[in-house]
Amino acid sequence: MKIEVFFSPVGIDELGMRGRNVIIIDVLRATTTICTALSNGAREVIPTADIENATKISSNLSSDSRLLGGERQGKKIDGFDLGNSPAEYSPEKVRNKSIIFTTTNGAGAIHKCRYASTALVASFVNVSAIVETIVEIGGTWTILCSGRQGAFSVEDATCAGMIISKVKEVSEVDTEDAGLTTLILYKNYKKSILGMMKKSQHGQYLVSIGFEEDLKFCSNVDGVPVVPVVSGLVVRIKQPGSSAQSITGQTP
Ligand code: MLT
């Protein structure tokens, strides 16, 4: 397999992602929250880059079938139902709901992948499920790290390294300098993913605004073993038992 890594979505647009097999990562916290919402029974997540668009989509859906979720500066947006803490997305709150979701980095990165051939949402909480799926599909993959405000983030890159490392356990992997760097990071931090998050810039910021528990949740490797698939404008879960091939070529 061939796996390339982008450390941030800056300079990447929808057309650049078109036709690719992509894995989008925003460990703290967007992709962890999406995995959790879908695992807890949300019908779908609709990621969008800005608040105005989120509100517009929401006004087109019936109020008992949708929730508005997301953050700015890490905090719940005024008038929204939910913030961006994965634990908020409990089965009682999200079952059968469409979640319109806007976050600073992750939601926009996912939105940029809407024309990808296959686009999967990954985090530490679902890393093995993602690896199993991409190994079954094979071919060439791009890992898109959401990063932080356009810059590198160590937690996303370490998660990319964990994915590549696990693929290497079962298949040859051809990667480039960015991919090799993620492998070094993963080797360095694999004994304490939570420790790495506590040192990271965004981890420290989240602790400073009262979200230390989220770091524990987000570092729980394979705690939420789902495969969220981006299909045009929505993210839905791959049904257990369905073939990996059935999720390829989801988008135009
Ligand atoms: C993002 O998309 O930027 C984040 O998930 C930020 C956060 O809420 O921690």
Short mmCIF file of C-alpha atoms and ligand atoms in Angstrom, two decimals:
data_model
loop_
_atom_site.label_atom_id
_atom_site.label_comp_id
_atom_site.label_asym_id
_atom_site.label_seq_id
_atom_site.Cartn_x
_atom_site.Cartn_y
_atom_site.Cartn_z
CA MET A 1 0.00 0.00 0.00
CA LYS A 2 1.01 3.60 -0.44
CA ILE A 3 0.17 6.11 2.31
CA GLU A 4 0.97 9.80 2.18
CA VAL A 5 0.41 12.28 4.99
CA PHE A 6 -0.58 15.96 4.95
CA PHE A 7 0.09 17.67 8.27
CA SER A 8 -2.59 20.32 7.76
CA PRO A 9 -5.39 21.14 5.33
CA VAL A 10 -3.83 24.50 4.40
CA GLY A 11 -3.41 24.75 0.65
CA ILE A 12 -5.66 21.75 0.10
CA ASP A 13 -8.96 22.16 -1.62
CA GLU A 14 -11.91 20.03 -2.66
CA LEU A 15 -10.51 19.41 -6.13
CA GLY A 16 -7.14 18.29 -4.75
CA MET A 17 -8.91 15.65 -2.68
CA ARG A 18 -11.21 14.57 -5.49
CA GLY A 19 -10.93 10.91 -6.43
CA ARG A 20 -8.53 10.08 -3.55
CA ASN A 21 -8.90 7.60 -0.73
CA VAL A 22 -8.63 9.82 2.34
CA ILE A 23 -8.52 9.43 6.12
CA ILE A 24 -9.25 12.63 8.05
CA ILE A 25 -7.91 12.98 11.59
CA ASP A 26 -8.72 15.56 14.28
CA VAL A 27 -7.99 13.68 17.48
CA LEU A 28 -8.71 16.71 19.74
CA ARG A 29 -11.61 16.56 19.31
CA ALA A 30 -13.74 16.68 16.19
CA THR A 31 -13.13 13.23 14.76
CA THR A 32 -13.33 11.60 18.21
CA THR A 33 -16.67 13.33 18.75
CA ILE A 34 -17.99 12.22 15.35
CA CYS A 35 -17.05 8.59 16.08
CA THR A 36 -18.80 8.82 19.45
CA ALA A 37 -21.98 10.43 18.10
CA LEU A 38 -22.34 7.81 15.36
CA SER A 39 -21.50 4.94 17.69
CA ASN A 40 -24.18 6.20 20.07
CA GLY A 41 -26.85 6.06 17.39
CA ALA A 42 -26.82 9.42 15.61
CA ARG A 43 -28.30 8.95 12.14
CA GLU A 44 -25.60 11.11 10.52
CA VAL A 45 -23.21 13.97 11.10
CA ILE A 46 -23.25 16.91 8.69
CA PRO A 47 -19.89 18.72 8.97
CA THR A 48 -19.69 22.29 7.81
CA ALA A 49 -16.96 24.89 8.08
CA ASP A 50 -19.00 27.85 9.27
CA ILE A 51 -21.68 28.72 11.79
CA GLU A 52 -23.96 30.51 9.30
CA ASN A 53 -24.11 27.46 7.08
CA ALA A 54 -24.75 25.19 10.07
CA THR A 55 -27.68 27.35 11.12
CA LYS A 56 -29.03 27.39 7.57
CA ILE A 57 -28.88 23.58 7.25
CA SER A 58 -30.51 23.28 10.65
CA SER A 59 -33.44 25.50 9.65
CA ASN A 60 -34.18 23.08 6.78
CA LEU A 61 -34.52 20.07 9.09
CA SER A 62 -37.33 19.40 11.51
CA SER A 63 -36.43 20.48 15.02
CA ASP A 64 -37.05 17.08 16.61
CA SER A 65 -34.69 15.31 14.20
CA ARG A 66 -31.60 17.49 14.41
CA LEU A 67 -29.05 18.89 16.81
CA LEU A 68 -26.51 21.64 16.30
CA GLY A 69 -23.07 20.78 17.66
CA GLY A 70 -19.58 22.20 17.63
CA GLU A 71 -17.23 24.77 19.03
CA ARG A 72 -15.33 27.97 18.60
CA GLN A 73 -12.22 28.48 20.75
CA GLY A 74 -13.07 25.02 22.12
CA LYS A 75 -16.35 26.21 23.68
CA LYS A 76 -19.97 25.51 22.79
CA ILE A 77 -21.35 28.01 20.28
CA ASP A 78 -24.16 30.28 21.56
CA GLY A 79 -27.54 28.81 20.68
CA PHE A 80 -26.12 25.36 19.84
CA ASP A 81 -27.37 22.18 21.51
CA LEU A 82 -23.98 20.55 22.06
CA GLY A 83 -20.31 21.54 22.24
CA ASN A 84 -17.39 19.40 21.08
CA SER A 85 -16.83 17.12 24.08
CA PRO A 86 -17.31 13.53 22.89
CA ALA A 87 -18.98 12.51 26.17
CA GLU A 88 -21.78 15.01 25.55
CA TYR A 89 -22.90 12.94 22.56
CA SER A 90 -24.65 10.30 24.67
CA PRO A 91 -27.16 7.78 23.25
CA GLU A 92 -30.01 9.60 25.04
CA LYS A 93 -29.14 12.86 23.27
CA VAL A 94 -28.11 11.74 19.80
CA ARG A 95 -30.05 8.59 18.92
CA ASN A 96 -31.66 8.97 15.44
CA LYS A 97 -30.63 12.61 15.18
CA SER A 98 -28.87 14.40 12.35
CA ILE A 99 -26.03 16.36 13.92
CA ILE A 100 -25.05 19.52 12.10
CA PHE A 101 -21.48 19.99 13.20
CA THR A 102 -19.11 22.92 12.87
CA THR A 103 -15.65 23.10 14.48
CA THR A 104 -12.58 25.24 13.97
CA ASN A 105 -10.38 22.76 12.12
CA GLY A 106 -11.80 19.24 11.85
CA ALA A 107 -15.23 19.90 10.34
CA GLY A 108 -13.71 22.07 7.60
CA ALA A 109 -11.09 19.43 6.79
CA ILE A 110 -13.82 16.80 6.40
CA HIS A 111 -15.87 19.14 4.24
CA LYS A 112 -12.84 19.52 1.93
CA CYS A 113 -12.96 15.76 1.31
CA ARG A 114 -16.53 15.65 0.03
CA TYR A 115 -15.40 14.75 -3.51
CA ALA A 116 -12.92 12.08 -2.40
CA SER A 117 -13.47 8.59 -3.73
CA THR A 118 -13.44 7.19 -0.20
CA ALA A 119 -13.20 9.36 2.91
CA LEU A 120 -13.03 7.93 6.43
CA VAL A 121 -13.00 9.71 9.77
CA ALA A 122 -10.31 8.52 12.19
CA SER A 123 -9.00 9.07 15.67
CA PHE A 124 -7.25 7.00 18.33
CA VAL A 125 -10.66 5.69 19.42
CA ASN A 126 -11.23 3.83 16.15
CA VAL A 127 -7.73 3.26 14.83
CA SER A 128 -7.89 -0.55 14.45
CA ALA A 129 -11.29 -0.43 12.71
CA ILE A 130 -9.87 2.09 10.23
CA VAL A 131 -6.73 0.03 9.64
CA GLU A 132 -8.74 -3.13 9.03
CA THR A 133 -10.91 -1.28 6.49
CA ILE A 134 -8.12 0.35 4.51
CA VAL A 135 -6.08 -2.84 4.38
CA GLU A 136 -9.11 -4.59 2.91
CA ILE A 137 -9.54 -1.86 0.29
CA GLY A 138 -5.80 -1.53 -0.40
CA GLY A 139 -4.30 0.91 -2.92
CA THR A 140 -3.14 4.45 -2.21
CA TRP A 141 -4.33 6.49 0.78
CA THR A 142 -3.90 10.08 1.91
CA ILE A 143 -4.02 10.87 5.62
CA LEU A 144 -5.20 14.44 6.14
CA CYS A 145 -4.37 15.78 9.60
CA SER A 146 -6.63 18.69 10.57
CA GLY A 147 -3.87 20.32 12.62
CA ARG A 148 -4.42 23.43 14.66
CA GLN A 149 -5.23 26.78 13.05
CA GLY A 150 -3.45 25.75 9.90
CA ALA A 151 -0.37 24.41 11.68
CA PHE A 152 1.01 20.99 12.62
CA SER A 153 -0.46 19.20 15.63
CA VAL A 154 1.41 16.42 17.38
CA GLU A 155 -1.69 14.42 18.35
CA ASP A 156 -2.97 14.17 14.78
CA ALA A 157 0.48 13.28 13.42
CA THR A 158 0.99 10.63 16.13
CA CYS A 159 -2.38 9.09 15.27
CA ALA A 160 -1.33 9.03 11.59
CA GLY A 161 1.83 7.24 12.69
CA MET A 162 -0.21 4.68 14.62
CA ILE A 163 -2.31 3.96 11.52
CA ILE A 164 0.75 3.53 9.31
CA SER A 165 2.50 1.40 11.93
CA LYS A 166 -0.51 -0.93 12.23
CA VAL A 167 -0.84 -1.23 8.45
CA LYS A 168 2.86 -2.14 8.32
CA GLU A 169 2.16 -5.09 10.63
CA VAL A 170 0.13 -6.73 7.85
CA SER A 171 1.24 -5.15 4.59
CA GLU A 172 4.17 -3.43 2.89
CA VAL A 173 3.80 0.34 3.13
CA ASP A 174 5.40 2.87 0.84
CA THR A 175 5.42 6.31 2.45
CA GLU A 176 7.34 9.59 2.17
CA ASP A 177 9.11 11.90 4.62
CA ALA A 178 5.94 13.10 6.35
CA GLY A 179 4.78 9.49 6.81
CA LEU A 180 8.22 8.46 8.12
CA THR A 181 8.10 11.32 10.61
CA THR A 182 4.71 10.18 11.93
CA LEU A 183 6.20 6.72 12.54
CA ILE A 184 8.95 8.25 14.66
CA LEU A 185 6.38 10.23 16.65
CA TYR A 186 4.24 7.16 17.24
CA LYS A 187 7.26 5.11 18.34
CA ASN A 188 8.16 7.87 20.78
CA TYR A 189 4.68 8.36 22.26
CA LYS A 190 2.98 4.98 21.99
CA LYS A 191 3.55 4.13 25.66
CA SER A 192 1.58 7.20 26.74
CA ILE A 193 -0.83 8.64 24.23
CA LEU A 194 -2.52 10.58 27.06
CA GLY A 195 0.87 11.96 28.18
CA MET A 196 1.54 13.15 24.62
CA MET A 197 -1.86 14.87 24.52
CA LYS A 198 -1.21 16.60 27.84
CA LYS A 199 2.01 18.06 26.40
CA SER A 200 0.41 19.12 23.11
CA GLN A 201 -0.55 22.75 22.54
CA HIS A 202 -4.20 21.99 21.99
CA GLY A 203 -4.29 19.51 24.87
CA GLN A 204 -2.90 22.20 27.19
CA TYR A 205 -5.44 24.67 25.90
CA LEU A 206 -8.32 22.25 26.47
CA VAL A 207 -7.12 21.58 30.03
CA SER A 208 -6.93 25.34 30.64
CA ILE A 209 -10.60 25.77 29.70
CA GLY A 210 -11.78 22.82 31.80
CA PHE A 211 -11.82 19.91 29.35
CA GLU A 212 -9.14 17.63 30.84
CA GLU A 213 -11.60 14.69 30.83
CA ASP A 214 -11.83 14.99 27.05
CA LEU A 215 -8.13 14.17 26.74
CA LYS A 216 -8.72 10.88 28.55
CA PHE A 217 -11.67 10.08 26.30
CA CYS A 218 -9.73 10.95 23.13
CA SER A 219 -6.72 8.83 24.15
CA ASN A 220 -8.76 5.65 24.65
CA VAL A 221 -7.32 3.59 21.80
CA ASP A 222 -10.04 1.51 20.08
CA GLY A 223 -12.65 2.64 22.62
CA VAL A 224 -15.17 3.51 19.88
CA PRO A 225 -14.52 0.97 17.10
CA VAL A 226 -16.64 2.41 14.28
CA VAL A 227 -15.85 3.37 10.69
CA PRO A 228 -17.43 6.74 9.83
CA VAL A 229 -17.67 7.23 6.07
CA VAL A 230 -18.03 10.63 4.39
CA SER A 231 -20.64 10.44 1.69
CA GLY A 232 -21.02 13.81 -0.03
CA LEU A 233 -22.17 16.21 2.67
CA VAL A 234 -22.86 13.69 5.41
CA VAL A 235 -20.89 11.23 7.54
CA ARG A 236 -22.52 7.91 8.35
CA ILE A 237 -21.30 4.76 9.96
CA LYS A 238 -20.21 1.72 7.95
CA GLN A 239 -22.57 -1.03 8.99
CA PRO A 240 -20.81 -3.93 10.73
CA GLY A 241 -20.58 -6.85 8.35
CA SER A 242 -20.82 -4.73 5.19
CA SER A 243 -17.83 -5.15 2.91
CA ALA A 244 -15.08 -2.55 2.85
CA GLN A 245 -15.49 -2.33 -0.94
CA SER A 246 -19.10 -1.18 -0.45
CA ILE A 247 -17.87 2.15 0.96
CA THR A 248 -15.54 3.04 -1.89
CA GLY A 249 -16.60 5.49 -4.57
CA GLN A 250 -19.15 7.06 -2.17
CA THR A 251 -18.80 10.58 -3.48
CA PRO A 252 -19.04 12.16 -6.94
C1 MLT B 1 -11.43 21.56 15.86
O1 MLT B 1 -12.09 21.08 14.92
O2 MLT B 1 -10.69 22.52 15.74
C2 MLT B 1 -11.45 20.95 17.22
O3 MLT B 1 -11.99 19.75 17.30
C3 MLT B 1 -11.21 21.86 18.36
C4 MLT B 1 -11.73 21.38 19.68
O4 MLT B 1 -12.90 21.57 19.98
O5 MLT B 1 -10.99 20.83 20.49
#
